[in-house]
mmCIF file of C-alpha atoms in Angstrom:
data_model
loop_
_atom_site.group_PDB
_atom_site.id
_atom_site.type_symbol
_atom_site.label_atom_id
_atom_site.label_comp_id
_atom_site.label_asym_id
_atom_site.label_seq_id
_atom_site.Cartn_x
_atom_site.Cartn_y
_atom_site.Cartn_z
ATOM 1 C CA UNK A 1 -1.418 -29.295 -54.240
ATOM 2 C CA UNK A 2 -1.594 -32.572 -52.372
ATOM 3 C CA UNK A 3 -4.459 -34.197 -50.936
ATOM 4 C CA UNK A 4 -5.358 -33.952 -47.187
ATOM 5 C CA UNK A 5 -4.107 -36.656 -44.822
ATOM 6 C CA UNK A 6 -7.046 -38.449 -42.761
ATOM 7 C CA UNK A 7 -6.466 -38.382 -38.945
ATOM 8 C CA UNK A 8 -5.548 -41.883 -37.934
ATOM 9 C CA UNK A 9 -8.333 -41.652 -35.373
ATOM 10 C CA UNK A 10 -11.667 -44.298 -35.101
ATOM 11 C CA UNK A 11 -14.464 -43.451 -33.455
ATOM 12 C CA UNK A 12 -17.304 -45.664 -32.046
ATOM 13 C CA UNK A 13 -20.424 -46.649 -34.283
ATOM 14 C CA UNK A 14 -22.528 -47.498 -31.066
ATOM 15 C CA UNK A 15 -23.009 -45.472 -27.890
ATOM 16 C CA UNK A 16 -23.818 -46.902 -24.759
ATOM 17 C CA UNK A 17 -27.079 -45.426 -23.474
ATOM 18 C CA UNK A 18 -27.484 -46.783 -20.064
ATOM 19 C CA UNK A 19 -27.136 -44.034 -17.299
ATOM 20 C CA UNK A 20 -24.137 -43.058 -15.832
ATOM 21 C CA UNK A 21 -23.112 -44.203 -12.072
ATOM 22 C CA UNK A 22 -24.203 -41.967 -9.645
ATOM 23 C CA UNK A 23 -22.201 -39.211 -8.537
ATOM 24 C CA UNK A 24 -21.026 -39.285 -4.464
ATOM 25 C CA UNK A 25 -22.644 -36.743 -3.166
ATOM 26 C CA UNK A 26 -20.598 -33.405 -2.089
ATOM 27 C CA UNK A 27 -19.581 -33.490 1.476
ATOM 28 C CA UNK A 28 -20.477 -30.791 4.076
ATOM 29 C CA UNK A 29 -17.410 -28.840 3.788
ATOM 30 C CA UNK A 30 -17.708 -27.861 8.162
ATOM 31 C CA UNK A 31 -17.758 -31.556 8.915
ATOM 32 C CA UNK A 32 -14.530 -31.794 7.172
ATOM 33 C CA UNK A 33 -12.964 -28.721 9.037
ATOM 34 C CA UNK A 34 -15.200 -30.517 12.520
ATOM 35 C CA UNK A 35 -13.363 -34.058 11.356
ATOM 36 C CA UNK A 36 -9.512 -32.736 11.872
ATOM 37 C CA UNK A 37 -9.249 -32.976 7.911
ATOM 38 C CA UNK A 38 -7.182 -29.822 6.889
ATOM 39 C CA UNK A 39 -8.952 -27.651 4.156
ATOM 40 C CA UNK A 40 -7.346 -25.033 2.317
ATOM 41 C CA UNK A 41 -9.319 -22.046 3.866
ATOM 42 C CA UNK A 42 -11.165 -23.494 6.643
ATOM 43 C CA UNK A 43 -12.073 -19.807 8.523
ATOM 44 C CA UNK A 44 -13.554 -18.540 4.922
ATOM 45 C CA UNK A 45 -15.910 -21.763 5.385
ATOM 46 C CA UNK A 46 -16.738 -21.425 8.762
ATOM 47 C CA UNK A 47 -17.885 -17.419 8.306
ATOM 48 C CA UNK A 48 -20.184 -15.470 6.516
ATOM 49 C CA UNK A 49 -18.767 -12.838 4.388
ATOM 50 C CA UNK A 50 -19.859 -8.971 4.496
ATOM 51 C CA UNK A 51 -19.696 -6.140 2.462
ATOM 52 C CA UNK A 52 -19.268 -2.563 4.220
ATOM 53 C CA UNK A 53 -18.526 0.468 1.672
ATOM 54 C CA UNK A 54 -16.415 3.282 3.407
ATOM 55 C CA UNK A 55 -15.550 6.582 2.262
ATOM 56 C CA UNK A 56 -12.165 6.822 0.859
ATOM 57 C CA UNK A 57 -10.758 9.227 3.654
ATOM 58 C CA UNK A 58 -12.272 6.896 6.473
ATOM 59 C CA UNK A 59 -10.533 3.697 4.920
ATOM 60 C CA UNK A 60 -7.789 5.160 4.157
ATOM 61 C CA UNK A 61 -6.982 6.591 8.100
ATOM 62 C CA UNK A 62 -8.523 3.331 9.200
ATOM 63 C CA UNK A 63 -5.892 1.682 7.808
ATOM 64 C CA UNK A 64 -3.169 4.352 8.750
ATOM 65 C CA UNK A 65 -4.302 3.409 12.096
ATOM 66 C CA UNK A 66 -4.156 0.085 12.282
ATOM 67 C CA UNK A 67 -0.596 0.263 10.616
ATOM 68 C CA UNK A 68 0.870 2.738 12.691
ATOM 69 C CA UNK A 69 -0.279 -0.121 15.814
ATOM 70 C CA UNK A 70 0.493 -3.284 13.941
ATOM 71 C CA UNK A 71 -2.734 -4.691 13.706
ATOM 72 C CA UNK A 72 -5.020 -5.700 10.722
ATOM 73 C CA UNK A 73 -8.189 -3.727 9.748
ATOM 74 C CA UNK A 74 -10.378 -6.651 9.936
ATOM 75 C CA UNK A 75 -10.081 -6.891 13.967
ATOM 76 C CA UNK A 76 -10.379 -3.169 14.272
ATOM 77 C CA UNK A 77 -13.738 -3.797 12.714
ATOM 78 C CA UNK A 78 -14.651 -6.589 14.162
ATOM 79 C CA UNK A 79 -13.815 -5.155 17.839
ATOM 80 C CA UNK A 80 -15.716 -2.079 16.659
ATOM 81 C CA UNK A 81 -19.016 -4.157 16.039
ATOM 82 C CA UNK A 82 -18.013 -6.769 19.125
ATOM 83 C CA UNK A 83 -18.209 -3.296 21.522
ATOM 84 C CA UNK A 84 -21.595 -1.539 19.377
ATOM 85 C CA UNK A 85 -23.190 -4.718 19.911
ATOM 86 C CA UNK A 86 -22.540 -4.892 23.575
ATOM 87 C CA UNK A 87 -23.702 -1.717 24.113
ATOM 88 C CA UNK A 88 -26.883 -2.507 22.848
ATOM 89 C CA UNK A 89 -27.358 -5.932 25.065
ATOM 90 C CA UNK A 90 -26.698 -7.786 21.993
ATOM 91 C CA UNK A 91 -24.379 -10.987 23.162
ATOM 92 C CA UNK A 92 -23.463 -13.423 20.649
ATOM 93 C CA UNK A 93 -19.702 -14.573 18.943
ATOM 94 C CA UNK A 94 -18.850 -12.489 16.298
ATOM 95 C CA UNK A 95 -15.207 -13.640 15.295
ATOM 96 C CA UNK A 96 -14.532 -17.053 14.040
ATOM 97 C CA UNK A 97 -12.085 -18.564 15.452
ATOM 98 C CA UNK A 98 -9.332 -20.491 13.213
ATOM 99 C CA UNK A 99 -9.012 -24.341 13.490
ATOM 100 C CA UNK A 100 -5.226 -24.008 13.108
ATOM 101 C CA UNK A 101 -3.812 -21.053 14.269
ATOM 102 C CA UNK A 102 -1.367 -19.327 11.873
ATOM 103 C CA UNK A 103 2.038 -18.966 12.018
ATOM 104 C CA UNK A 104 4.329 -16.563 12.735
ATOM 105 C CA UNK A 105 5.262 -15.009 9.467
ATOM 106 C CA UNK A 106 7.448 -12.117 10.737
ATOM 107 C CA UNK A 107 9.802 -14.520 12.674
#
């Protein structure tokens, strides 16, 4: 049986206790979408996320739907709520619009 090897590692005897540097603080992430600086998911930043729980069967034609006319479930909704709320007298923006509009992906 042989004798276990020391790490050839030294660590310091003395610590330095004087505070750190501040940190920058973390930048509003809408001025940087505002400034023309491209984030990764600048829509996701720029909304406010919401849950809605269907039933099964009603998601499930909803999206049959929206297949069957090439469009995505999201502006079915959103259209949806756009013509409840004007109904009602309620006028406001409800889709945000994209800083960069996407690109073709089926050409």
């Amino acid at each position: 049986m042989s004798r276990p090897v020391k790490p050839n590692v030294s660590y310091p005897t003395t610590f330095d206790l004087r505070p750190a540097e501040p940190v920058a603080q973390p930048v509003n992430r809408r001025e940087v979408v505002d400034t023309g600086a491209r984030s990764r998911r600048p829509l996701e930043e720029l909304s406010k996320p919401t849950v809605v729980y269907l039933h099964p069967d009603g998601k499930r034609e909803l999206r049959r739907w929206a297949i069957e006319q090439d469009v995505k479930v999201h502006d079915l909704m959103l259209e949806a709520l756009q013509e409840w709320a004007e109904r009602r007298g309620i006028q406001t923006t409800w889709r945000v619009e994209p800083a960069v509009q996407p690109r073709n992906r089926r050409g």
